[in-house]
Coordinates of C-alpha atoms in Angstrom, one line a residue:
X1 CA 45.0 126.0 -78.6
X2 CA 44.2 128.8 -81.0
X3 CA 45.9 126.9 -83.8
X4 CA 43.1 124.4 -83.3
X5 CA 40.3 126.8 -82.3
X6 CA 37.7 125.1 -84.4
X7 CA 38.4 121.8 -82.7
X8 CA 38.3 123.3 -79.2
X9 CA 35.1 125.2 -80.0
X10 CA 33.3 121.9 -80.0
X11 CA 34.3 121.4 -76.3
X12 CA 33.2 124.8 -75.1
X13 CA 30.2 125.3 -77.4
X14 CA 26.6 125.1 -76.0
X15 CA 26.1 121.5 -77.0
X16 CA 29.1 120.1 -75.0
X17 CA 30.1 122.6 -72.4
X18 CA 28.3 120.8 -69.6
X19 CA 30.0 117.5 -70.6
X20 CA 33.4 119.2 -70.7
X21 CA 33.3 121.2 -67.5
X22 CA 34.9 118.5 -65.3
X23 CA 37.8 118.3 -67.7
X24 CA 38.1 122.1 -67.9
X25 CA 38.1 122.3 -64.1
X26 CA 40.9 119.7 -63.9
X27 CA 43.0 121.6 -66.5
X28 CA 42.5 124.9 -64.7
X29 CA 43.4 123.2 -61.4
X30 CA 46.9 122.6 -63.0
X31 CA 47.3 126.3 -63.6
X32 CA 46.3 126.4 -67.2
X33 CA 43.5 128.8 -68.1
X34 CA 41.1 127.0 -70.4
X35 CA 38.2 129.0 -71.9
X36 CA 34.7 128.1 -70.5
X37 CA 32.7 129.3 -73.6
X38 CA 33.1 129.6 -77.3
X39 CA 33.0 133.4 -76.9
X40 CA 35.9 133.3 -74.4
X41 CA 37.9 131.0 -76.8
X42 CA 37.4 133.5 -79.7
X43 CA 38.4 136.4 -77.4
X44 CA 41.6 134.6 -76.4
X45 CA 42.4 133.6 -79.9
X46 CA 41.8 137.1 -81.2
X47 CA 44.1 138.7 -78.7
X48 CA 46.2 141.5 -80.2
X49 CA 49.4 140.7 -81.9
X50 CA 52.5 142.1 -80.0
X51 CA 52.6 145.2 -82.2
X52 CA 49.0 146.0 -81.1
X53 CA 49.4 145.7 -77.3
X54 CA 47.0 147.9 -75.5
X55 CA 47.9 150.9 -73.3
X56 CA 46.3 149.4 -70.2
X57 CA 47.9 146.0 -70.7
X58 CA 48.1 145.2 -66.9
X59 CA 44.3 145.1 -66.7
X60 CA 43.2 144.0 -70.2
X61 CA 43.8 141.1 -72.5
X62 CA 45.0 137.8 -71.3
X63 CA 47.0 139.3 -68.5
X64 CA 43.9 141.1 -67.3
X65 CA 42.2 137.7 -66.9
X66 CA 45.3 136.3 -65.1
X67 CA 45.3 139.5 -62.9
X68 CA 42.0 138.4 -61.4
X69 CA 43.8 135.6 -59.6
X70 CA 46.7 137.7 -58.2
X71 CA 46.1 141.4 -58.7
X72 CA 48.7 142.5 -56.2
X73 CA 51.4 140.4 -58.0
X74 CA 50.6 142.1 -61.4
X75 CA 50.2 145.6 -59.8
X76 CA 53.6 145.2 -58.0
X77 CA 55.5 144.9 -61.3
X78 CA 53.8 147.0 -64.0
X79 CA 57.0 147.1 -66.0
X80 CA 56.5 143.4 -66.7
X81 CA 52.9 143.6 -67.9
X82 CA 53.7 143.9 -71.6
X83 CA 56.2 141.0 -71.4
X84 CA 53.8 138.9 -69.4
X85 CA 51.0 139.5 -72.0
X86 CA 53.4 138.5 -74.8
X87 CA 54.4 135.4 -72.9
X88 CA 50.7 134.4 -72.3
X89 CA 50.0 134.9 -76.0
X90 CA 52.9 132.8 -77.0
X91 CA 51.9 130.1 -74.5
X92 CA 48.4 129.9 -75.9
X93 CA 49.0 130.4 -79.6
X94 CA 52.6 129.4 -80.4
X95 CA 53.4 126.2 -78.6
X96 CA 52.9 126.2 -74.9
X97 CA 55.6 126.5 -72.3
X98 CA 58.6 126.4 -74.7
X99 CA 57.1 129.4 -76.6
X100 CA 56.4 131.3 -73.4
X101 CA 59.9 130.6 -72.1
X102 CA 61.4 132.0 -75.2
X103 CA 59.5 135.3 -74.8
X104 CA 60.3 135.5 -71.1
X105 CA 64.0 135.0 -71.8
X106 CA 63.8 137.6 -74.5
X107 CA 62.4 140.1 -72.0
X108 CA 64.2 138.8 -68.9
X109 CA 65.1 142.3 -67.6
X110 CA 61.4 143.2 -67.4
X111 CA 60.8 140.4 -64.9

């Protein structure tokens, strides 16, 4: 998605967001978090590179947004937070599920 940020920004910008909300809801219903504004898209696409992961990774970044859906899950396994954040970044910016799977396999012991 971030590779095509300019393209997606059209869908979540002020001129088109109302037209795209049904599609966004359907995508989110399948478990994929799609941004609901241009600002959120920019925030996702400007997520820190792995070398710049924050100290409070369990509650910030992409994982912080995912945590809103299942806080007890994330809080139960704090050792997995950095790996989960990296997997989410890979999913959104480096090729979807195959990229996330590669990261998860790389950090298998954290999960």
